[in-house]
N, C-alpha and C. Protein backbone atom coordinates (compact mmCIF):
# COMPACT_ATOMS: atom_id res chain seq x y z
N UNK A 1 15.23 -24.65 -35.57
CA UNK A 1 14.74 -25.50 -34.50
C UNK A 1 13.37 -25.00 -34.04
N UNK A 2 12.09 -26.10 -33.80
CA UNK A 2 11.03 -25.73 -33.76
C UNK A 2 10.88 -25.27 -31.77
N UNK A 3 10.43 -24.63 -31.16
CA UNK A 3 10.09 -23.98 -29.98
C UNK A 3 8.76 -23.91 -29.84
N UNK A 4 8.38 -23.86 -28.79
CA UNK A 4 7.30 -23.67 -28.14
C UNK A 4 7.30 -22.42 -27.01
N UNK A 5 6.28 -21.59 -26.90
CA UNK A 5 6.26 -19.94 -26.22
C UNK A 5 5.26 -20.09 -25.59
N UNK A 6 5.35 -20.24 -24.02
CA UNK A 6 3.96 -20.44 -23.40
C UNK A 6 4.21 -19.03 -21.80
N UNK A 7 3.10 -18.94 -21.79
CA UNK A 7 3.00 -18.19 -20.40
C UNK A 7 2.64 -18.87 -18.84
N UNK A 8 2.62 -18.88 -18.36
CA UNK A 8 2.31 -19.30 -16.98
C UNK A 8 2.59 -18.07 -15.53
N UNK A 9 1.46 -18.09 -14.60
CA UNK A 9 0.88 -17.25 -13.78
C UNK A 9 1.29 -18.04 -12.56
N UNK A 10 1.47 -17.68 -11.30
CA UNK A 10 1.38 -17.95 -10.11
C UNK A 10 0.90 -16.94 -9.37
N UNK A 11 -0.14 -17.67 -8.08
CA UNK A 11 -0.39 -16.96 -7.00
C UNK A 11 -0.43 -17.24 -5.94
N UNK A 12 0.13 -17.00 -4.96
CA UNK A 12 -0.06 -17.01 -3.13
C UNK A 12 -0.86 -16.06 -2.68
N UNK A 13 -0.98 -16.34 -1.57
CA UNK A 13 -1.72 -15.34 -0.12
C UNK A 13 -0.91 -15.53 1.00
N UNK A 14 -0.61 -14.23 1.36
CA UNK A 14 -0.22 -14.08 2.95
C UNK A 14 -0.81 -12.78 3.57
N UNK A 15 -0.68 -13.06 4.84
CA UNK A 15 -1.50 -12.31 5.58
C UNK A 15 -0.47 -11.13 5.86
N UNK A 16 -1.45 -10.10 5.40
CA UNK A 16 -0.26 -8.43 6.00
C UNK A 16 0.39 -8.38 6.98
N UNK A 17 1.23 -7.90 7.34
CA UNK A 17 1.79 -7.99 8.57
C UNK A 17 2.45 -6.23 8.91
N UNK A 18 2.20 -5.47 7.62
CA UNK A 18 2.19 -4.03 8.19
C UNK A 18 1.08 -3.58 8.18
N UNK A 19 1.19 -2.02 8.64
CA UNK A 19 -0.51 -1.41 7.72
C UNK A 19 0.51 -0.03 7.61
N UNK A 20 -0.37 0.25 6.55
CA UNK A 20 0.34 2.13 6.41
C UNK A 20 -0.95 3.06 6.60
N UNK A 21 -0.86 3.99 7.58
CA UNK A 21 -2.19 5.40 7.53
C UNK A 21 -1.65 6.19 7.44
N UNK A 22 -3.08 6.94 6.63
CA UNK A 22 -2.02 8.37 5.92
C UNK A 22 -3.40 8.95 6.80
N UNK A 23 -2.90 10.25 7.04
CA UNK A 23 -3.23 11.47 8.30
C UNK A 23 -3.19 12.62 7.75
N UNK A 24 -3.83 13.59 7.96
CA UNK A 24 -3.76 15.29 7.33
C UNK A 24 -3.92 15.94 8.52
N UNK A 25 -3.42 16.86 9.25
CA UNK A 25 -3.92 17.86 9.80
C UNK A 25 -3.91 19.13 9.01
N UNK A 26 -4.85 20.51 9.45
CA UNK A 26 -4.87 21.88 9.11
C UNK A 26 -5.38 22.33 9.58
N UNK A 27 -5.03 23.86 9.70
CA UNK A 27 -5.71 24.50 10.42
C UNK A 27 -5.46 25.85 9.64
N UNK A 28 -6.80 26.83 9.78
CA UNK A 28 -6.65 28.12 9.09
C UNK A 28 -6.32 29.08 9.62
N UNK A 29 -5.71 30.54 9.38
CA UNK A 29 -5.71 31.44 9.88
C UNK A 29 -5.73 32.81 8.48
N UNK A 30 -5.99 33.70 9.45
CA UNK A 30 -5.76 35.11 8.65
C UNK A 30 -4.75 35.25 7.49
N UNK A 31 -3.73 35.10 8.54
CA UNK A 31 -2.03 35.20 7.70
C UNK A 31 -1.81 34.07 7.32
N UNK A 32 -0.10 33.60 6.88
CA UNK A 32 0.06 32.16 7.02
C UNK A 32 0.80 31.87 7.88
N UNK A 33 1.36 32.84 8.13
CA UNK A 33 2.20 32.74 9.77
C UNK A 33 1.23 32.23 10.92
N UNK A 34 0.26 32.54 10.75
CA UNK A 34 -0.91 32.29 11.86
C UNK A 34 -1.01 30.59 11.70
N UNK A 35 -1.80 30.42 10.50
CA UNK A 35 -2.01 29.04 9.67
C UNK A 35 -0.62 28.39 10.24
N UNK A 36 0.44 28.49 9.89
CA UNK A 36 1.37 27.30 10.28
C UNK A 36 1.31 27.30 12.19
N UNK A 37 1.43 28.91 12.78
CA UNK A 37 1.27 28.27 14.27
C UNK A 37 0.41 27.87 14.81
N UNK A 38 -0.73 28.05 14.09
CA UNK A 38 -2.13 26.79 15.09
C UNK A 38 -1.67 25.80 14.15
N UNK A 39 -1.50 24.91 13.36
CA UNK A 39 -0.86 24.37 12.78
C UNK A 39 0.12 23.44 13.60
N UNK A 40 1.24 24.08 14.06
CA UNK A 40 2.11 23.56 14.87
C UNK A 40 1.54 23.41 16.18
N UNK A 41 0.61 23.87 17.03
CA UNK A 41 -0.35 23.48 18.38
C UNK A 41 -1.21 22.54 18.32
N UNK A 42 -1.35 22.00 17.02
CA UNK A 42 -2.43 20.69 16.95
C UNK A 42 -1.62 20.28 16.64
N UNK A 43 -0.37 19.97 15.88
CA UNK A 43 0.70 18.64 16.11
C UNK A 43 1.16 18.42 16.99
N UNK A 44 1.33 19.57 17.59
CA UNK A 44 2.40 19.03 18.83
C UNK A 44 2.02 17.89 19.92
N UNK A 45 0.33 17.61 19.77
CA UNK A 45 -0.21 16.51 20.75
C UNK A 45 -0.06 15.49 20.08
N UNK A 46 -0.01 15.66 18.56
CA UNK A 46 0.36 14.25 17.84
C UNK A 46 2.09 13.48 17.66
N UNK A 47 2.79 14.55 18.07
CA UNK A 47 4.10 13.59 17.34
C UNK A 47 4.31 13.18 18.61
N UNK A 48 4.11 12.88 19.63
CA UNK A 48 4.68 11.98 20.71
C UNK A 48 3.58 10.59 20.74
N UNK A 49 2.90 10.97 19.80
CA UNK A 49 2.23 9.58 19.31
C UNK A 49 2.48 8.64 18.46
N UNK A 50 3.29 9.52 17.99
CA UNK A 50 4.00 8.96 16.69
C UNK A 50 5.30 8.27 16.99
N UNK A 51 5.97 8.60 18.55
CA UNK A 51 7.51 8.04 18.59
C UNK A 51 7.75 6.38 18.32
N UNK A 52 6.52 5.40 18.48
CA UNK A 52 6.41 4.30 18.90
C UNK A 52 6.76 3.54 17.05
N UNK A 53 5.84 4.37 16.35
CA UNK A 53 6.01 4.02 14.84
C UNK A 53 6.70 4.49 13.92
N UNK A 54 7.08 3.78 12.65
CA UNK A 54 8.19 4.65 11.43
C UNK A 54 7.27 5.56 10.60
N UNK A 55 7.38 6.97 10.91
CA UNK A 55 6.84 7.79 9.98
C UNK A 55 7.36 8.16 8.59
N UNK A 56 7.05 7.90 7.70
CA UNK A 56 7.72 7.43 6.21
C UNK A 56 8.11 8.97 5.63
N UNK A 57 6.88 9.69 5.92
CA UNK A 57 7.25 11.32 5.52
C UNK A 57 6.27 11.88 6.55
N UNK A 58 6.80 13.56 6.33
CA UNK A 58 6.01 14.57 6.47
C UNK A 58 5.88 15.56 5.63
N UNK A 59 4.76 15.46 5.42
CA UNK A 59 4.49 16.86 4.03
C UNK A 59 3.91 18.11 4.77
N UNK A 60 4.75 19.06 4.76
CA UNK A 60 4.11 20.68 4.73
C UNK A 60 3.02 21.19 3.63
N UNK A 61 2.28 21.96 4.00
CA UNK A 61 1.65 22.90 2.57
C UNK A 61 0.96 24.04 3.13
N UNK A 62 1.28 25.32 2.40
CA UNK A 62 0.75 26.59 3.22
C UNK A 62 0.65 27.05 2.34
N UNK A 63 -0.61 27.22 1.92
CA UNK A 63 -1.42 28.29 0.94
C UNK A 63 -2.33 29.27 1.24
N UNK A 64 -2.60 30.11 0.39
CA UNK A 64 -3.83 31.42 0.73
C UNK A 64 -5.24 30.50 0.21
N UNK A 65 -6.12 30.78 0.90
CA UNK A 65 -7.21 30.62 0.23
C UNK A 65 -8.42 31.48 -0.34
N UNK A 66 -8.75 31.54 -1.41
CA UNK A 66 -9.37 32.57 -2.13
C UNK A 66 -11.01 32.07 -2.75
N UNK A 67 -11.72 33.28 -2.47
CA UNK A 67 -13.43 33.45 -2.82
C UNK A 67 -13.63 34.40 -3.81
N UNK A 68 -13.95 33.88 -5.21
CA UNK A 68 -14.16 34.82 -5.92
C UNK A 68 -13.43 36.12 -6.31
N UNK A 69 -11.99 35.14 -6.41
CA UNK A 69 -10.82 36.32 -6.37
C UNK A 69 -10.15 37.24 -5.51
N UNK A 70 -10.98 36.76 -4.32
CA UNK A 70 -10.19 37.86 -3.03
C UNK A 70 -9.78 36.49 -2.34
N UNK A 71 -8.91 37.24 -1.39
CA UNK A 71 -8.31 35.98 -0.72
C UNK A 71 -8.72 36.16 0.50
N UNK A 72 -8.86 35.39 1.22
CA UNK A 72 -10.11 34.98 2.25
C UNK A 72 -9.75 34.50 3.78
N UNK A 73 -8.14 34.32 3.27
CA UNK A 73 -7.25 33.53 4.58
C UNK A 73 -6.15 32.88 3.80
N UNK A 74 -5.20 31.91 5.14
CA UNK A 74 -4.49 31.32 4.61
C UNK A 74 -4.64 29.90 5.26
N UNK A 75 -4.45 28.74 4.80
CA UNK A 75 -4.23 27.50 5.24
C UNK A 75 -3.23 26.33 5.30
N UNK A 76 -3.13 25.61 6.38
CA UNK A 76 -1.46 25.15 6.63
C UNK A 76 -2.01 24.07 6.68
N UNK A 77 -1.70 22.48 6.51
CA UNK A 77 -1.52 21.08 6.50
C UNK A 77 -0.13 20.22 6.82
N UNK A 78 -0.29 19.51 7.34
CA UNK A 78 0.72 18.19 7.42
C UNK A 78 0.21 17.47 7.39
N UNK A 79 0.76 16.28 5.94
CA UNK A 79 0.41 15.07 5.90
C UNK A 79 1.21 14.36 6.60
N UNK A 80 1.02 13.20 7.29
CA UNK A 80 1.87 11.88 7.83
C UNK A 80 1.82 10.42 7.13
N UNK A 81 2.89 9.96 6.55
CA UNK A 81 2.50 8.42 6.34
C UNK A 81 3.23 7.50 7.54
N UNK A 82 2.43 7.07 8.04
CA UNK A 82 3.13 6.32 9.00
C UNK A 82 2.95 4.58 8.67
N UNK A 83 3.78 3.81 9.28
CA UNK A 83 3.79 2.71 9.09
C UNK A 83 3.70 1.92 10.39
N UNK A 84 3.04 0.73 10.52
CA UNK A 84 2.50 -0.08 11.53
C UNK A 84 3.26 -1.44 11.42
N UNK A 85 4.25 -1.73 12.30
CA UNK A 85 4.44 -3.19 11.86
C UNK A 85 4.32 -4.26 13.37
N UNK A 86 3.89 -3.70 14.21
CA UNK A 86 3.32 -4.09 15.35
C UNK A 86 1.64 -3.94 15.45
N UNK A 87 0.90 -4.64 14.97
CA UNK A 87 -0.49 -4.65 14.35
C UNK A 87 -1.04 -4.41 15.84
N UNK A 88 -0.87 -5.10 17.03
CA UNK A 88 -1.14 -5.05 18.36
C UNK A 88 -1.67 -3.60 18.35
N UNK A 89 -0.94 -2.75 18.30
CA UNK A 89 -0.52 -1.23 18.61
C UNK A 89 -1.89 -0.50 17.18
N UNK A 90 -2.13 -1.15 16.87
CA UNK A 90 -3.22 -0.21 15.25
C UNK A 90 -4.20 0.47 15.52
N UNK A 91 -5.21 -0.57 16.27
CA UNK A 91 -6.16 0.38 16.66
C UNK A 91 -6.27 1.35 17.59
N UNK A 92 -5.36 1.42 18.88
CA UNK A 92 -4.91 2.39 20.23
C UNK A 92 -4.24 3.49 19.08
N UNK A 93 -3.46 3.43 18.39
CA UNK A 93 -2.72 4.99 16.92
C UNK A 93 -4.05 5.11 16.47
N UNK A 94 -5.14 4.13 15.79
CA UNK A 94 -6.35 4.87 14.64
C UNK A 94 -6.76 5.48 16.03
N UNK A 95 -7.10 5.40 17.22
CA UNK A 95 -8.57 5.87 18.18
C UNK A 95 -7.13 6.88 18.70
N UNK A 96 -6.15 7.02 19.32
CA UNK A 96 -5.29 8.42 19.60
C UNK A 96 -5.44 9.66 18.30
N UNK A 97 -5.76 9.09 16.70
CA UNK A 97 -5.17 10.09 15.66
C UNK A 97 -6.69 10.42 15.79
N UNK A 98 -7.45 9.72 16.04
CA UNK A 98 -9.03 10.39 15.13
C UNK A 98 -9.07 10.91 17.06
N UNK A 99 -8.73 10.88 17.77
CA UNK A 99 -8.68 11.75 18.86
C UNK A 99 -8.18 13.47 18.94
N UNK A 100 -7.40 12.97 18.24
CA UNK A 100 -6.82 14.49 17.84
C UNK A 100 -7.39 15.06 16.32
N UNK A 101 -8.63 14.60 16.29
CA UNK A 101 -9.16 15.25 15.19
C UNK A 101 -8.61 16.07 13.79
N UNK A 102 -8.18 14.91 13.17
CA UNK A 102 -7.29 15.27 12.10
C UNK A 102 -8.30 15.62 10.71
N UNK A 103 -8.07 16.57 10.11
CA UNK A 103 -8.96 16.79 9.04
C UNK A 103 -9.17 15.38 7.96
N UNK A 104 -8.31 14.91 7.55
CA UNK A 104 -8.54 13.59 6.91
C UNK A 104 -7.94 12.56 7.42
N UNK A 105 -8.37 11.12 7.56
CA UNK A 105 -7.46 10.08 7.85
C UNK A 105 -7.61 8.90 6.57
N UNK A 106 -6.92 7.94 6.88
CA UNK A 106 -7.20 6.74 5.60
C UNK A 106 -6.76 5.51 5.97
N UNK A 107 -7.04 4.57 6.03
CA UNK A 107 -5.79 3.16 6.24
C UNK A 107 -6.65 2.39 7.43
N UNK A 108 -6.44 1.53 7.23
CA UNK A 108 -4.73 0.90 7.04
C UNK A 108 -4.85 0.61 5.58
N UNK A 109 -3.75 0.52 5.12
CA UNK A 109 -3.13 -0.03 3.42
C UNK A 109 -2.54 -0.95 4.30
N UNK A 110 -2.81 -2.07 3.79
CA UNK A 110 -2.23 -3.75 4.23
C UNK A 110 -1.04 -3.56 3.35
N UNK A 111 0.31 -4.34 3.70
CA UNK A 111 1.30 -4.62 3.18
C UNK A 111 1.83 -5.61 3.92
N UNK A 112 2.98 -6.02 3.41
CA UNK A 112 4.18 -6.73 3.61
C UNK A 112 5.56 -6.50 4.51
N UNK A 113 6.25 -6.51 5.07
CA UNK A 113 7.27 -6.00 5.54
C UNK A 113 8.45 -6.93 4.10
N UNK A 114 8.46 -8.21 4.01
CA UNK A 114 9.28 -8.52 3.48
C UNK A 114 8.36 -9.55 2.52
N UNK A 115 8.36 -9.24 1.20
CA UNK A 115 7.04 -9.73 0.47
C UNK A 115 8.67 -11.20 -0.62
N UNK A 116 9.63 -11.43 -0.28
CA UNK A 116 10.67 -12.27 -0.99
C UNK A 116 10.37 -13.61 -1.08
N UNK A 117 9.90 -14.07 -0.09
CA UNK A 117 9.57 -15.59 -0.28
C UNK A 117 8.55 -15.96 -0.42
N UNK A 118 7.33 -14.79 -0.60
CA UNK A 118 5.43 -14.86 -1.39
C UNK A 118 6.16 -14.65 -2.70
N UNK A 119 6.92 -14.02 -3.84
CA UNK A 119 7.10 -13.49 -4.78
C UNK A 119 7.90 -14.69 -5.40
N UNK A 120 9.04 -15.22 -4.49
CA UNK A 120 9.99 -16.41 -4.66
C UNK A 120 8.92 -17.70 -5.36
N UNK A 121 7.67 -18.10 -4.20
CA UNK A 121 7.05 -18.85 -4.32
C UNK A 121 5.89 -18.40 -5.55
N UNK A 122 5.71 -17.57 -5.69
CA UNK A 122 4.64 -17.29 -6.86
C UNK A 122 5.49 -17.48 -8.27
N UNK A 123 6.52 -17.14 -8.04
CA UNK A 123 7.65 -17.20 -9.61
C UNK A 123 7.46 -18.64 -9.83
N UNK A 124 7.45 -19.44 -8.57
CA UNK A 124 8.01 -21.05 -9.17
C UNK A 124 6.79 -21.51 -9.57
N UNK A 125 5.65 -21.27 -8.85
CA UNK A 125 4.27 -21.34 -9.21
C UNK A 125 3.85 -21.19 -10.78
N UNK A 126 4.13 -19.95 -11.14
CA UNK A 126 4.16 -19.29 -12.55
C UNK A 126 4.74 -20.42 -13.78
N UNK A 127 6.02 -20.69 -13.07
CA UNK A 127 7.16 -21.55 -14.03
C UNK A 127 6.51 -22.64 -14.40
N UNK A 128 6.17 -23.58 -12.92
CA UNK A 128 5.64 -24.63 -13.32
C UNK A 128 4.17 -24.41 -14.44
N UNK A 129 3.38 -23.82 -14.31
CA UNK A 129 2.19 -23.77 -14.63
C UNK A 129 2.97 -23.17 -16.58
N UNK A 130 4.15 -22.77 -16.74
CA UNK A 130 4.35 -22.21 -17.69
C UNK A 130 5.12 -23.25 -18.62
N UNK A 131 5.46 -24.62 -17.90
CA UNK A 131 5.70 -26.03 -17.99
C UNK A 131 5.02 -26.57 -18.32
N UNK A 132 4.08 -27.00 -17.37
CA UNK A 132 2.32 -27.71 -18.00
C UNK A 132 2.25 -27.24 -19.40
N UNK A 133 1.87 -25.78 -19.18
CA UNK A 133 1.56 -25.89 -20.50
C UNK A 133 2.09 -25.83 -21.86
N UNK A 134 3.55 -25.74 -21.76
CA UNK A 134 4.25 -26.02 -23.13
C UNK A 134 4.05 -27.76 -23.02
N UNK A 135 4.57 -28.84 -22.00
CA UNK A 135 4.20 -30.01 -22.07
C UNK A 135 3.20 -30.32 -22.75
N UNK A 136 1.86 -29.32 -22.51
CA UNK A 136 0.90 -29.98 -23.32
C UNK A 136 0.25 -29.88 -24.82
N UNK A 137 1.57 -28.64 -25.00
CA UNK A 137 1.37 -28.81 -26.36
C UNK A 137 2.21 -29.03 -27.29
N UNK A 138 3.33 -29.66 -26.42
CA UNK A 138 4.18 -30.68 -27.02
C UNK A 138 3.63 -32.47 -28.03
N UNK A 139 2.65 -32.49 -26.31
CA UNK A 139 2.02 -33.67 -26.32
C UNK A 139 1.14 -33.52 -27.33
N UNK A 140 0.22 -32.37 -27.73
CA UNK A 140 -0.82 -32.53 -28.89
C UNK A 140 -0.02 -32.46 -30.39
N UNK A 141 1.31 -31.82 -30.37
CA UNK A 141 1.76 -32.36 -31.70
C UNK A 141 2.85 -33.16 -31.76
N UNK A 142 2.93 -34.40 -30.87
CA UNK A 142 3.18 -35.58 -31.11
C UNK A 142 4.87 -35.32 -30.79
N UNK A 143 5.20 -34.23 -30.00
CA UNK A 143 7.09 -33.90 -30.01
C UNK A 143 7.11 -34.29 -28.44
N UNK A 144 8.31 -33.93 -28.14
CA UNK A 144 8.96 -33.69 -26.70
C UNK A 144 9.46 -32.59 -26.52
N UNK A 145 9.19 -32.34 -25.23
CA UNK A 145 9.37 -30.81 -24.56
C UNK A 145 11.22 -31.11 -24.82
N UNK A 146 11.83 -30.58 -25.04
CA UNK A 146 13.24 -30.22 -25.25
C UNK A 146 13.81 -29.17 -24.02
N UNK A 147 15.03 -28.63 -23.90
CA UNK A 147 15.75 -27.80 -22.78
C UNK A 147 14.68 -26.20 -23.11
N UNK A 148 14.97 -25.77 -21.65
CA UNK A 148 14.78 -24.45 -21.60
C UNK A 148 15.61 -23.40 -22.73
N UNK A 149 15.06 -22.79 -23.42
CA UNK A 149 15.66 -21.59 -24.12
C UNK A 149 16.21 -20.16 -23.58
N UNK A 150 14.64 -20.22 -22.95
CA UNK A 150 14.64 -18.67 -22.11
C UNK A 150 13.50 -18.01 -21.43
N UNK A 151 13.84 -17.44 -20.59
CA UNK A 151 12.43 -17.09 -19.50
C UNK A 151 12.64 -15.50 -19.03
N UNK A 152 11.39 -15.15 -19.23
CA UNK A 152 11.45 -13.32 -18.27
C UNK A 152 10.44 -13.35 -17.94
N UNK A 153 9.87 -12.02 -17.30
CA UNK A 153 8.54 -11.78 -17.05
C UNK A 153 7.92 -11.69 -17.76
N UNK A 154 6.58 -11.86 -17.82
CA UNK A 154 5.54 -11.32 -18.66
C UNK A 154 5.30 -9.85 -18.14
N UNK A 155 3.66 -9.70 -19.41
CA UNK A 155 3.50 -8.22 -18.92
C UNK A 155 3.06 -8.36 -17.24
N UNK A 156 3.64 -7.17 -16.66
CA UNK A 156 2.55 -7.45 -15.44
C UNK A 156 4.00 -7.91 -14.33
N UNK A 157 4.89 -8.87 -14.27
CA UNK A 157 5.42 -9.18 -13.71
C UNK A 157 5.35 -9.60 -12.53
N UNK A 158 6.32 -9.19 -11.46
CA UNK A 158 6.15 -9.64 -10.32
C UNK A 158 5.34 -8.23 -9.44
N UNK A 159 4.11 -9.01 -8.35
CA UNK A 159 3.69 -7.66 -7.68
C UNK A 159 2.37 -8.18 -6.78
N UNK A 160 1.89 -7.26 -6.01
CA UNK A 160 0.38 -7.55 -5.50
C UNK A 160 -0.53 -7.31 -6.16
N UNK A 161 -1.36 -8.23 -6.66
CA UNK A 161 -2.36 -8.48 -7.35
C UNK A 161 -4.01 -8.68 -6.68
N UNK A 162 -5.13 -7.94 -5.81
CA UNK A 162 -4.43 -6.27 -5.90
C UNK A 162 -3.85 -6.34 -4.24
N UNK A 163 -3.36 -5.06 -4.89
CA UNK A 163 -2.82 -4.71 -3.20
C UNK A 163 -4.32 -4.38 -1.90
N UNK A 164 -3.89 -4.91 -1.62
CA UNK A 164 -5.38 -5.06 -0.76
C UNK A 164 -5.58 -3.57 -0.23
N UNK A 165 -6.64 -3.55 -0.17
CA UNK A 165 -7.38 -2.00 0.52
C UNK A 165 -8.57 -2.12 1.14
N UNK A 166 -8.94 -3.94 1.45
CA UNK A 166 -9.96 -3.76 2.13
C UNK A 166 -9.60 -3.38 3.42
N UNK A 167 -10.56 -3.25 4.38
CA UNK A 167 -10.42 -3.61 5.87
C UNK A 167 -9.84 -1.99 6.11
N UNK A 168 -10.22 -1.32 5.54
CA UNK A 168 -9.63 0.18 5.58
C UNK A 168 -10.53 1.22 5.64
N UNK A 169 -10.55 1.94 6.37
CA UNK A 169 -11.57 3.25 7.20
C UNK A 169 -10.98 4.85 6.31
N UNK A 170 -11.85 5.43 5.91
CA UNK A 170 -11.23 6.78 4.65
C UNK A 170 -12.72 7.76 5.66
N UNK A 171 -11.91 8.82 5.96
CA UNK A 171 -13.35 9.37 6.70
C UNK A 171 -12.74 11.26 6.73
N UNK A 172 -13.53 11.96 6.58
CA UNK A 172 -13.08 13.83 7.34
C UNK A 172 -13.60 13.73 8.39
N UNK A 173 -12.81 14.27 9.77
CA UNK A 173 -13.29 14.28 10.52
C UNK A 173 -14.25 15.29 10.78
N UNK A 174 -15.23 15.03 10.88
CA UNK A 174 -16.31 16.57 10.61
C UNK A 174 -17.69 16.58 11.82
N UNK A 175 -17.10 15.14 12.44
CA UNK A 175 -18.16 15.14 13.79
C UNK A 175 -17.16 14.50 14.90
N UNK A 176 -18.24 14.10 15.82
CA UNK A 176 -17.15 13.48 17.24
C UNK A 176 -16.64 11.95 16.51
N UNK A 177 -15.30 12.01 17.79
CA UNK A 177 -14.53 10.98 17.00
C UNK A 177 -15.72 9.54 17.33
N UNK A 178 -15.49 8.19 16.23
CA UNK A 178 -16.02 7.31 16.18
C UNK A 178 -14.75 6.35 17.45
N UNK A 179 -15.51 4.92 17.39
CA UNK A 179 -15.04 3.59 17.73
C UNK A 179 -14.44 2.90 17.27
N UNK A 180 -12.93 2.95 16.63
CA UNK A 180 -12.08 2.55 15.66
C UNK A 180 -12.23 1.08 16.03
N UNK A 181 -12.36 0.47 17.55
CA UNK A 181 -12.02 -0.86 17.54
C UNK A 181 -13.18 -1.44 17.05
N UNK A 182 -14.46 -0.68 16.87
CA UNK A 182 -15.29 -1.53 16.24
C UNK A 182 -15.61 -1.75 14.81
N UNK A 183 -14.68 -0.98 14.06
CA UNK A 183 -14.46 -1.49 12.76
C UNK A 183 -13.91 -2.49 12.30
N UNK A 184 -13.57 -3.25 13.30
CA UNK A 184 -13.35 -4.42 12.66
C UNK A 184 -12.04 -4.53 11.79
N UNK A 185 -10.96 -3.59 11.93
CA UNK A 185 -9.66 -3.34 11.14
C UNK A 185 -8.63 -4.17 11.48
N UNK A 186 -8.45 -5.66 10.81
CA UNK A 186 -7.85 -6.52 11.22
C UNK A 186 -7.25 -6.68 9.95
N UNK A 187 -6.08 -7.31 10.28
CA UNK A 187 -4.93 -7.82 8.99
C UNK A 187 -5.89 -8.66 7.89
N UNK A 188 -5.45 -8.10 6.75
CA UNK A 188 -5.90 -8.73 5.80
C UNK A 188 -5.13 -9.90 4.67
N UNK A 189 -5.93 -10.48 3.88
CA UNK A 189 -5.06 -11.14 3.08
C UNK A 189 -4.55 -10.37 1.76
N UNK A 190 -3.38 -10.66 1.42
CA UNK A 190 -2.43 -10.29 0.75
C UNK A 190 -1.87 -11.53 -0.49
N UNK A 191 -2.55 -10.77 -1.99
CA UNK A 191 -2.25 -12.61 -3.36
C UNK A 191 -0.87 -11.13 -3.85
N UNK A 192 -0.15 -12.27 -4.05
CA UNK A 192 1.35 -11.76 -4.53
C UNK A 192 0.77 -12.53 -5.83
N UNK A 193 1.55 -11.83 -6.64
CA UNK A 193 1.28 -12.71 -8.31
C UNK A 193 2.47 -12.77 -9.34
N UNK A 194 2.71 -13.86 -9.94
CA UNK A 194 3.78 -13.27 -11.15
C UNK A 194 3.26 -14.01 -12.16
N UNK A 195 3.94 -13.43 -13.10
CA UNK A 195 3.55 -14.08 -14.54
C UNK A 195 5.38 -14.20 -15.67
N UNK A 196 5.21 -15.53 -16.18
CA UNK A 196 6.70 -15.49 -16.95
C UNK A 196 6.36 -15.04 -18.52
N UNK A 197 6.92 -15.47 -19.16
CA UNK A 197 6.82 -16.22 -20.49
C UNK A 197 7.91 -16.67 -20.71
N UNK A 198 7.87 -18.40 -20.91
CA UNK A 198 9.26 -19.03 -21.16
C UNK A 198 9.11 -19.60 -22.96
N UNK A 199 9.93 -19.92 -23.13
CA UNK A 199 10.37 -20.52 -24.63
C UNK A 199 10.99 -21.69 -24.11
N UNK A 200 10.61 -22.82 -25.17
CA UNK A 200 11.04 -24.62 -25.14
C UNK A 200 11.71 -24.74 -26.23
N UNK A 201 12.67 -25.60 -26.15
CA UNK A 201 12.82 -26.24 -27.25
C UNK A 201 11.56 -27.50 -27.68
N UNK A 202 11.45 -27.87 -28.94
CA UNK A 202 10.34 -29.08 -29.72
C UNK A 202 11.56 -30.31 -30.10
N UNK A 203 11.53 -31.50 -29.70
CA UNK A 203 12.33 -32.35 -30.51
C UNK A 203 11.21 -33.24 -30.88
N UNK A 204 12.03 -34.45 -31.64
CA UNK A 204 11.35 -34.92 -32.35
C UNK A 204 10.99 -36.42 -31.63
């Protein structure tokens, strides 16, 4: 039985409705005992900033640091990923974190809270468009599109295409803190994408 193998793509846009910032603090000392307790005195103004949002992790790291083979000190970090799903609240967390002068900050990373019915709607998007075009090359050799055979993803599948990263501030803090609200860090748009490949039957 003759078949037809076509691909078809879909895409939407929706607007983010989380953001994720990732945060570093550190601080050095002699020892590393030292390093983790100034360490722990510059968090401690941050995690009651944090009660309002879902902090995804916290990463420790306490290493020596070394010059030309001698070691020179030791240094302590915590990373934070936190998550934003009250956008209201984004810029008052970016201007509190770059308040507390965190060695690195990053974000927002735009996301989704529930990305099912952009992904739902991009699949059917995909299908149809993966329809058209077996139809039309049914139609150029003179057959009829016949029943569905079979359908999966293509390469690539279902996903954000790209995941957006504009509208996002990446900075060391290495001078006085800036004006977060005037960056302009507002929800961005968000293309969900899928791609199939289905198989037709050809009749005659």
């Amino acid at each position: 039985m003759a078949e037809v193998v076509t691909k078809g793509t879909g895409e939407v846009e929706r607007t983010a409705d989380r953001a994720q910032v990732d945060v570093t603090f550190e601080a050095l000392g002699a020892e590393r005992s030292e390093a983790v307790s100034l360490l722990n005195q510059r968090i401690s103004a941050v995690e009651p900033l944090l009660e309002s949002f879902e902090v995804r992790s916290r990463q420790l790291s306490v290493h020596d640091d070394w010059d030309n083979n001698q070691r020179v000190g030791s240094r302590a970090s915590q990373q934070y990923v936190i998550w934003v799903s009250d956008l209201d609240k984004l810029d008052e967390l970016l201007g509190e974190l770059v308040q507390a002068e965190p060695s690195w900050i990053n974000g927002p990373t735009w996301t989704l809270v529930d990305d099912t019915e952009a992904i739902r709607e991009a699949q059917k998007e995909a299908v149809a468009d993966a329809l058209r075009r077996a139809e039309g090359y049914a139609a150029a050799l003179g057959r009829r599109l016949g029943p569905l055979l079979r359908i999966g993803d293509a390469e690539g599948g279902v996903g954000y295409s790209p995941r957006m990263m504009s509208g996002a501030a990446s900075f060391e803090m290495a001078g006085p803190a800036g004006m977060v609200d005037q960056l302009n860090l507002k929800a961005q748009q968000i293309t969900v994408a899928a791609a199939c490949t289905a198989a037709w039957s050809l009749l005659d």
